[in-house]
Amino acid sequence: MTRLLIADDHPLYRLALTQAVRGVLPDARIHEAEDLPGVQAALAAFPDIDLVLLDLHMPGSHGLVGLASLRAEHPGVAVAMISAHEDPATIRRALAYGAAGYLTKRADLAELQAGLRAVLDCEQWLPPSLRDAVANAPAEPGDRETAAKLATLSPQQFKVLTRVAEGRLNKQIADELGIQERTVKAHMSAIFEKLGVRNRTQAGVLLGSLSLADPAREA
């Protein structure tokens, strides 16, 4: 039985996606989350989830940071992005960081279902109307290298990195993750080496490069 997680902070869009999924997989088990902590809790509770449909901009998920964290912490779970924004460069970046596909919120039911079928068949999906634009979009300098470096981190190391980027101290990170402070320090040393950075600031900046402004929230 296929199990999916729909992650979006808009209840009506979660309902629309649920209806689309039911049209493809009537017997699928569907879970929902309205923020990134909810996504992480669901994946911890249901490790057999096959696919996450992740909103590009939702509480706790800053652009591509949420995608990168899920790919690092749950490498066996496919993640497809969903968004109202169709910037080809952003879509290209999402694919570089491991997205299985990109679904737009203006897609009709038939297109949503086609995208779901493709992703569940382990095929990369892009909306037909955007494929040429994405293929011709300029690559973001350093994305491929950064994605490769982040992919070398263990799930626990990525958790440490995200907290470093948020300004947490080693003791705070240890308390949050339930580990020894010396273990945090060991993880930090490994993170610096794998990412090719010298300090916490550089590590935070590298992860922060995945953040994207939400056009809907801009003044």
PDB file of C-alpha atoms in Angstrom:
ATOM      1  CA  MET A   1       0.000   0.000   0.000  1.00  0.00           C
ATOM      2  CA  THR A   2       1.364   3.396  -0.998  1.00  0.00           C
ATOM      3  CA  ARG A   3       1.703   5.942   1.799  1.00  0.00           C
ATOM      4  CA  LEU A   4       2.001   9.675   1.096  1.00  0.00           C
ATOM      5  CA  LEU A   5       2.497  12.793   3.152  1.00  0.00           C
ATOM      6  CA  ILE A   6       0.973  16.065   1.965  1.00  0.00           C
ATOM      7  CA  ALA A   7       2.809  19.019   3.524  1.00  0.00           C
ATOM      8  CA  ASP A   8       1.195  22.406   2.982  1.00  0.00           C
ATOM      9  CA  ASP A   9      -0.026  25.117   5.350  1.00  0.00           C
ATOM     10  CA  HIS A  10      -3.222  25.733   3.359  1.00  0.00           C
ATOM     11  CA  PRO A  11      -5.989  23.261   4.327  1.00  0.00           C
ATOM     12  CA  LEU A  12      -7.924  23.750   1.091  1.00  0.00           C
ATOM     13  CA  TYR A  13      -4.911  22.911  -1.040  1.00  0.00           C
ATOM     14  CA  ARG A  14      -4.192  19.843   1.089  1.00  0.00           C
ATOM     15  CA  LEU A  15      -7.763  18.769   0.355  1.00  0.00           C
ATOM     16  CA  ALA A  16      -7.284  19.343  -3.386  1.00  0.00           C
ATOM     17  CA  LEU A  17      -4.082  17.292  -3.376  1.00  0.00           C
ATOM     18  CA  THR A  18      -5.794  14.534  -1.420  1.00  0.00           C
ATOM     19  CA  GLN A  19      -8.515  14.361  -4.076  1.00  0.00           C
ATOM     20  CA  ALA A  20      -5.867  14.210  -6.809  1.00  0.00           C
ATOM     21  CA  VAL A  21      -4.072  11.376  -5.030  1.00  0.00           C
ATOM     22  CA  ARG A  22      -7.324   9.457  -4.586  1.00  0.00           C
ATOM     23  CA  GLY A  23      -7.870   9.648  -8.330  1.00  0.00           C
ATOM     24  CA  VAL A  24      -4.572   7.844  -8.905  1.00  0.00           C
ATOM     25  CA  LEU A  25      -4.368   5.647  -5.817  1.00  0.00           C
ATOM     26  CA  PRO A  26      -7.784   5.125  -4.238  1.00  0.00           C
ATOM     27  CA  ASP A  27      -6.366   2.954  -1.462  1.00  0.00           C
ATOM     28  CA  ALA A  28      -3.356   5.118  -0.589  1.00  0.00           C
ATOM     29  CA  ARG A  29      -2.745   6.020   3.045  1.00  0.00           C
ATOM     30  CA  ILE A  30      -2.479   9.805   3.190  1.00  0.00           C
ATOM     31  CA  HIS A  31      -1.009  11.834   6.043  1.00  0.00           C
ATOM     32  CA  GLU A  32      -0.957  15.610   6.329  1.00  0.00           C
ATOM     33  CA  ALA A  33       1.336  18.238   7.871  1.00  0.00           C
ATOM     34  CA  GLU A  34       1.136  22.020   7.982  1.00  0.00           C
ATOM     35  CA  ASP A  35       4.766  22.796   8.834  1.00  0.00           C
ATOM     36  CA  LEU A  36       8.225  21.238   8.654  1.00  0.00           C
ATOM     37  CA  PRO A  37       8.227  19.987  12.274  1.00  0.00           C
ATOM     38  CA  GLY A  38       4.963  18.217  11.447  1.00  0.00           C
ATOM     39  CA  VAL A  39       6.585  16.632   8.402  1.00  0.00           C
ATOM     40  CA  GLN A  40       9.501  15.393  10.480  1.00  0.00           C
ATOM     41  CA  ALA A  41       7.162  14.029  13.155  1.00  0.00           C
ATOM     42  CA  ALA A  42       5.101  12.169  10.548  1.00  0.00           C
ATOM     43  CA  LEU A  43       8.201  10.637   8.961  1.00  0.00           C
ATOM     44  CA  ALA A  44       9.413   9.525  12.376  1.00  0.00           C
ATOM     45  CA  ALA A  45       6.023   7.973  13.175  1.00  0.00           C
ATOM     46  CA  PHE A  46       5.537   6.406   9.724  1.00  0.00           C
ATOM     47  CA  PRO A  47       8.953   5.490   8.275  1.00  0.00           C
ATOM     48  CA  ASP A  48       7.281   3.609   5.426  1.00  0.00           C
ATOM     49  CA  ILE A  49       6.026   6.831   3.797  1.00  0.00           C
ATOM     50  CA  ASP A  50       6.881   6.614   0.098  1.00  0.00           C
ATOM     51  CA  LEU A  51       6.452  10.205  -1.051  1.00  0.00           C
ATOM     52  CA  VAL A  52       6.289  13.676   0.494  1.00  0.00           C
ATOM     53  CA  LEU A  53       4.558  16.477  -1.401  1.00  0.00           C
ATOM     54  CA  LEU A  54       6.344  19.458   0.128  1.00  0.00           C
ATOM     55  CA  ASP A  55       5.267  23.086  -0.204  1.00  0.00           C
ATOM     56  CA  LEU A  56       8.209  25.271  -1.184  1.00  0.00           C
ATOM     57  CA  HIS A  57       7.213  27.928   1.348  1.00  0.00           C
ATOM     58  CA  MET A  58       5.640  26.727   4.586  1.00  0.00           C
ATOM     59  CA  PRO A  59       6.340  27.342   8.284  1.00  0.00           C
ATOM     60  CA  GLY A  60       9.728  25.912   9.216  1.00  0.00           C
ATOM     61  CA  SER A  61      10.710  25.217   5.605  1.00  0.00           C
ATOM     62  CA  HIS A  62      12.700  28.066   4.113  1.00  0.00           C
ATOM     63  CA  GLY A  63      12.832  27.540   0.387  1.00  0.00           C
ATOM     64  CA  LEU A  64      15.104  24.600  -0.397  1.00  0.00           C
ATOM     65  CA  VAL A  65      16.310  24.109   3.180  1.00  0.00           C
ATOM     66  CA  GLY A  66      13.316  21.909   3.987  1.00  0.00           C
ATOM     67  CA  LEU A  67      13.942  19.816   0.875  1.00  0.00           C
ATOM     68  CA  ALA A  68      17.627  19.397   1.688  1.00  0.00           C
ATOM     69  CA  SER A  69      16.886  18.418   5.281  1.00  0.00           C
ATOM     70  CA  LEU A  70      14.376  15.750   4.274  1.00  0.00           C
ATOM     71  CA  ARG A  71      16.702  14.327   1.622  1.00  0.00           C
ATOM     72  CA  ALA A  72      19.519  14.164   4.181  1.00  0.00           C
ATOM     73  CA  GLU A  73      17.523  12.817   7.123  1.00  0.00           C
ATOM     74  CA  HIS A  74      15.237  10.480   5.142  1.00  0.00           C
ATOM     75  CA  PRO A  75      17.145   9.517   1.978  1.00  0.00           C
ATOM     76  CA  GLY A  76      14.773   6.665   1.177  1.00  0.00           C
ATOM     77  CA  VAL A  77      11.738   8.948   0.861  1.00  0.00           C
ATOM     78  CA  ALA A  78      10.994  10.718  -2.417  1.00  0.00           C
ATOM     79  CA  VAL A  79      10.191  14.438  -2.111  1.00  0.00           C
ATOM     80  CA  ALA A  80       8.286  16.386  -4.770  1.00  0.00           C
ATOM     81  CA  MET A  81       7.934  20.138  -4.413  1.00  0.00           C
ATOM     82  CA  ILE A  82       4.621  21.942  -4.756  1.00  0.00           C
ATOM     83  CA  SER A  83       4.374  25.693  -5.198  1.00  0.00           C
ATOM     84  CA  ALA A  84       2.379  28.541  -6.677  1.00  0.00           C
ATOM     85  CA  HIS A  85       5.646  30.001  -7.962  1.00  0.00           C
ATOM     86  CA  GLU A  86       7.006  28.869 -11.300  1.00  0.00           C
ATOM     87  CA  ASP A  87      10.413  30.513 -11.598  1.00  0.00           C
ATOM     88  CA  PRO A  88      12.454  28.176 -13.855  1.00  0.00           C
ATOM     89  CA  ALA A  89      15.709  28.886 -11.988  1.00  0.00           C
ATOM     90  CA  THR A  90      14.089  27.932  -8.671  1.00  0.00           C
ATOM     91  CA  ILE A  91      12.729  24.725 -10.168  1.00  0.00           C
ATOM     92  CA  ARG A  92      16.159  23.874 -11.533  1.00  0.00           C
ATOM     93  CA  ARG A  93      17.658  24.435  -8.084  1.00  0.00           C
ATOM     94  CA  ALA A  94      15.037  22.168  -6.494  1.00  0.00           C
ATOM     95  CA  LEU A  95      15.994  19.375  -8.871  1.00  0.00           C
ATOM     96  CA  ALA A  96      19.680  19.920  -8.074  1.00  0.00           C
ATOM     97  CA  TYR A  97      18.958  19.395  -4.385  1.00  0.00           C
ATOM     98  CA  GLY A  98      17.133  16.140  -4.927  1.00  0.00           C
ATOM     99  CA  ALA A  99      13.491  16.921  -5.689  1.00  0.00           C
ATOM    100  CA  ALA A 100      11.745  14.084  -7.498  1.00  0.00           C
ATOM    101  CA  GLY A 101       9.551  16.580  -9.308  1.00  0.00           C
ATOM    102  CA  TYR A 102       7.892  19.970  -9.178  1.00  0.00           C
ATOM    103  CA  LEU A 103       4.119  20.441  -9.188  1.00  0.00           C
ATOM    104  CA  THR A 104       2.537  23.846  -9.643  1.00  0.00           C
ATOM    105  CA  LYS A 105      -0.580  24.902  -7.774  1.00  0.00           C
ATOM    106  CA  ARG A 106      -2.259  26.159 -10.918  1.00  0.00           C
ATOM    107  CA  ALA A 107      -2.124  22.687 -12.468  1.00  0.00           C
ATOM    108  CA  ASP A 108      -5.476  21.105 -13.217  1.00  0.00           C
ATOM    109  CA  LEU A 109      -6.482  17.720 -11.848  1.00  0.00           C
ATOM    110  CA  ALA A 110      -5.256  15.815 -14.883  1.00  0.00           C
ATOM    111  CA  GLU A 111      -1.787  17.383 -14.682  1.00  0.00           C
ATOM    112  CA  LEU A 112      -1.536  16.798 -10.923  1.00  0.00           C
ATOM    113  CA  GLN A 113      -2.416  13.156 -11.396  1.00  0.00           C
ATOM    114  CA  ALA A 114       0.064  12.788 -14.264  1.00  0.00           C
ATOM    115  CA  GLY A 115       2.767  14.254 -12.047  1.00  0.00           C
ATOM    116  CA  LEU A 116       1.895  11.934  -9.183  1.00  0.00           C
ATOM    117  CA  ARG A 117       1.981   8.885 -11.439  1.00  0.00           C
ATOM    118  CA  ALA A 118       5.386   9.874 -12.805  1.00  0.00           C
ATOM    119  CA  VAL A 119       6.956  10.505  -9.402  1.00  0.00           C
ATOM    120  CA  LEU A 120       5.547   7.285  -7.939  1.00  0.00           C
ATOM    121  CA  ASP A 121       7.007   5.442 -10.945  1.00  0.00           C
ATOM    122  CA  CYS A 122      10.406   6.927 -10.022  1.00  0.00           C
ATOM    123  CA  GLU A 123      10.372   9.342 -12.961  1.00  0.00           C
ATOM    124  CA  GLN A 124      11.312  12.988 -12.612  1.00  0.00           C
ATOM    125  CA  TRP A 125       8.319  15.258 -13.270  1.00  0.00           C
ATOM    126  CA  LEU A 126       8.089  18.832 -14.485  1.00  0.00           C
ATOM    127  CA  PRO A 127       4.977  20.591 -15.787  1.00  0.00           C
ATOM    128  CA  PRO A 128       5.014  20.287 -19.598  1.00  0.00           C
ATOM    129  CA  SER A 129       4.620  24.056 -19.996  1.00  0.00           C
ATOM    130  CA  LEU A 130       7.803  24.713 -18.010  1.00  0.00           C
ATOM    131  CA  ARG A 131      10.170  21.998 -19.214  1.00  0.00           C
ATOM    132  CA  ASP A 132      11.919  24.044 -21.893  1.00  0.00           C
ATOM    133  CA  ALA A 133      12.269  27.069 -19.608  1.00  0.00           C
ATOM    134  CA  VAL A 134      13.779  24.963 -16.821  1.00  0.00           C
ATOM    135  CA  ALA A 135      16.185  23.262 -19.223  1.00  0.00           C
ATOM    136  CA  ASN A 136      17.365  26.671 -20.458  1.00  0.00           C
ATOM    137  CA  ALA A 137      17.506  28.363 -17.052  1.00  0.00           C
ATOM    138  CA  PRO A 138      21.028  29.277 -15.913  1.00  0.00           C
ATOM    139  CA  ALA A 139      22.386  27.060 -13.172  1.00  0.00           C
ATOM    140  CA  GLU A 140      23.017  28.701  -9.821  1.00  0.00           C
ATOM    141  CA  PRO A 141      26.800  28.876  -9.287  1.00  0.00           C
ATOM    142  CA  GLY A 142      27.889  26.329  -6.716  1.00  0.00           C
ATOM    143  CA  ASP A 143      24.566  24.485  -6.412  1.00  0.00           C
ATOM    144  CA  ARG A 144      25.865  21.184  -7.720  1.00  0.00           C
ATOM    145  CA  GLU A 145      28.932  21.316  -5.496  1.00  0.00           C
ATOM    146  CA  THR A 146      26.925  22.354  -2.426  1.00  0.00           C
ATOM    147  CA  ALA A 147      24.354  19.615  -3.029  1.00  0.00           C
ATOM    148  CA  ALA A 148      27.127  17.026  -3.303  1.00  0.00           C
ATOM    149  CA  LYS A 149      28.716  18.212  -0.062  1.00  0.00           C
ATOM    150  CA  LEU A 150      25.434  18.199   1.854  1.00  0.00           C
ATOM    151  CA  ALA A 151      24.760  14.685   0.580  1.00  0.00           C
ATOM    152  CA  THR A 152      27.859  13.455   2.437  1.00  0.00           C
ATOM    153  CA  LEU A 153      26.443  14.464   5.823  1.00  0.00           C
ATOM    154  CA  SER A 154      24.798  11.851   7.998  1.00  0.00           C
ATOM    155  CA  PRO A 155      21.213  12.501   9.129  1.00  0.00           C
ATOM    156  CA  GLN A 156      22.440  13.473  12.602  1.00  0.00           C
ATOM    157  CA  GLN A 157      25.104  15.767  11.189  1.00  0.00           C
ATOM    158  CA  PHE A 158      22.472  17.556   9.108  1.00  0.00           C
ATOM    159  CA  LYS A 159      20.332  18.050  12.205  1.00  0.00           C
ATOM    160  CA  VAL A 160      23.327  19.602  13.933  1.00  0.00           C
ATOM    161  CA  LEU A 161      24.035  21.805  10.908  1.00  0.00           C
ATOM    162  CA  THR A 162      20.490  23.183  10.764  1.00  0.00           C
ATOM    163  CA  ARG A 163      20.690  24.152  14.417  1.00  0.00           C
ATOM    164  CA  VAL A 164      24.084  25.771  13.942  1.00  0.00           C
ATOM    165  CA  ALA A 165      22.587  27.813  11.105  1.00  0.00           C
ATOM    166  CA  GLU A 166      19.827  28.925  13.501  1.00  0.00           C
ATOM    167  CA  GLY A 167      22.449  30.192  15.953  1.00  0.00           C
ATOM    168  CA  ARG A 168      22.207  27.440  18.566  1.00  0.00           C
ATOM    169  CA  LEU A 169      25.117  26.841  20.921  1.00  0.00           C
ATOM    170  CA  ASN A 170      26.617  23.374  21.323  1.00  0.00           C
ATOM    171  CA  LYS A 171      24.917  22.845  24.690  1.00  0.00           C
ATOM    172  CA  GLN A 172      21.549  23.839  23.245  1.00  0.00           C
ATOM    173  CA  ILE A 173      22.023  21.481  20.316  1.00  0.00           C
ATOM    174  CA  ALA A 174      23.004  18.659  22.663  1.00  0.00           C
ATOM    175  CA  ASP A 175      19.897  19.222  24.793  1.00  0.00           C
ATOM    176  CA  GLU A 176      17.589  19.361  21.766  1.00  0.00           C
ATOM    177  CA  LEU A 177      18.999  16.202  20.187  1.00  0.00           C
ATOM    178  CA  GLY A 178      19.484  14.298  23.442  1.00  0.00           C
ATOM    179  CA  ILE A 179      23.205  13.745  22.927  1.00  0.00           C
ATOM    180  CA  GLN A 180      26.427  14.652  24.732  1.00  0.00           C
ATOM    181  CA  GLU A 181      28.011  18.043  24.082  1.00  0.00           C
ATOM    182  CA  ARG A 182      31.244  16.324  23.097  1.00  0.00           C
ATOM    183  CA  THR A 183      29.272  14.421  20.461  1.00  0.00           C
ATOM    184  CA  VAL A 184      28.051  17.724  19.050  1.00  0.00           C
ATOM    185  CA  LYS A 185      31.655  18.922  18.860  1.00  0.00           C
ATOM    186  CA  ALA A 186      32.650  15.721  17.035  1.00  0.00           C
ATOM    187  CA  HIS A 187      29.811  16.238  14.584  1.00  0.00           C
ATOM    188  CA  MET A 188      30.896  19.848  14.055  1.00  0.00           C
ATOM    189  CA  SER A 189      34.427  18.778  13.184  1.00  0.00           C
ATOM    190  CA  ALA A 190      33.096  16.279  10.657  1.00  0.00           C
ATOM    191  CA  ILE A 191      30.692  18.874   9.210  1.00  0.00           C
ATOM    192  CA  PHE A 192      33.476  21.429   8.739  1.00  0.00           C
ATOM    193  CA  GLU A 193      35.623  18.860   6.958  1.00  0.00           C
ATOM    194  CA  LYS A 194      32.855  17.559   4.694  1.00  0.00           C
ATOM    195  CA  LEU A 195      31.589  21.016   3.744  1.00  0.00           C
ATOM    196  CA  GLY A 196      35.053  22.507   3.341  1.00  0.00           C
ATOM    197  CA  VAL A 197      34.389  25.343   5.797  1.00  0.00           C
ATOM    198  CA  ARG A 198      36.407  26.642   8.721  1.00  0.00           C
ATOM    199  CA  ASN A 199      33.849  27.763  11.257  1.00  0.00           C
ATOM    200  CA  ARG A 200      30.199  27.860  12.324  1.00  0.00           C
ATOM    201  CA  THR A 201      29.520  31.075  10.451  1.00  0.00           C
ATOM    202  CA  GLN A 202      30.679  29.651   7.125  1.00  0.00           C
ATOM    203  CA  ALA A 203      28.656  26.482   7.721  1.00  0.00           C
ATOM    204  CA  GLY A 204      25.546  28.534   8.454  1.00  0.00           C
ATOM    205  CA  VAL A 205      26.058  30.686   5.379  1.00  0.00           C
ATOM    206  CA  LEU A 206      26.387  27.607   3.177  1.00  0.00           C
ATOM    207  CA  LEU A 207      23.074  26.202   4.393  1.00  0.00           C
ATOM    208  CA  GLY A 208      21.497  29.643   4.251  1.00  0.00           C
ATOM    209  CA  SER A 209      22.252  29.815   0.538  1.00  0.00           C
ATOM    210  CA  LEU A 210      19.317  27.434   0.058  1.00  0.00           C
ATOM    211  CA  SER A 211      16.831  29.875   1.569  1.00  0.00           C
ATOM    212  CA  LEU A 212      14.436  31.581  -0.812  1.00  0.00           C
ATOM    213  CA  ALA A 213      12.196  34.570  -0.274  1.00  0.00           C
ATOM    214  CA  ASP A 214       8.485  33.864  -0.575  1.00  0.00           C
ATOM    215  CA  PRO A 215       7.086  36.273  -3.204  1.00  0.00           C
ATOM    216  CA  ALA A 216       3.645  36.002  -1.617  1.00  0.00           C
ATOM    217  CA  ARG A 217       4.988  37.487   1.615  1.00  0.00           C
ATOM    218  CA  GLU A 218       7.031  40.274   0.091  1.00  0.00           C
ATOM    219  CA  ALA A 219       5.718  43.796   0.488  1.00  0.00           C
TER     220      ALA A 219
END
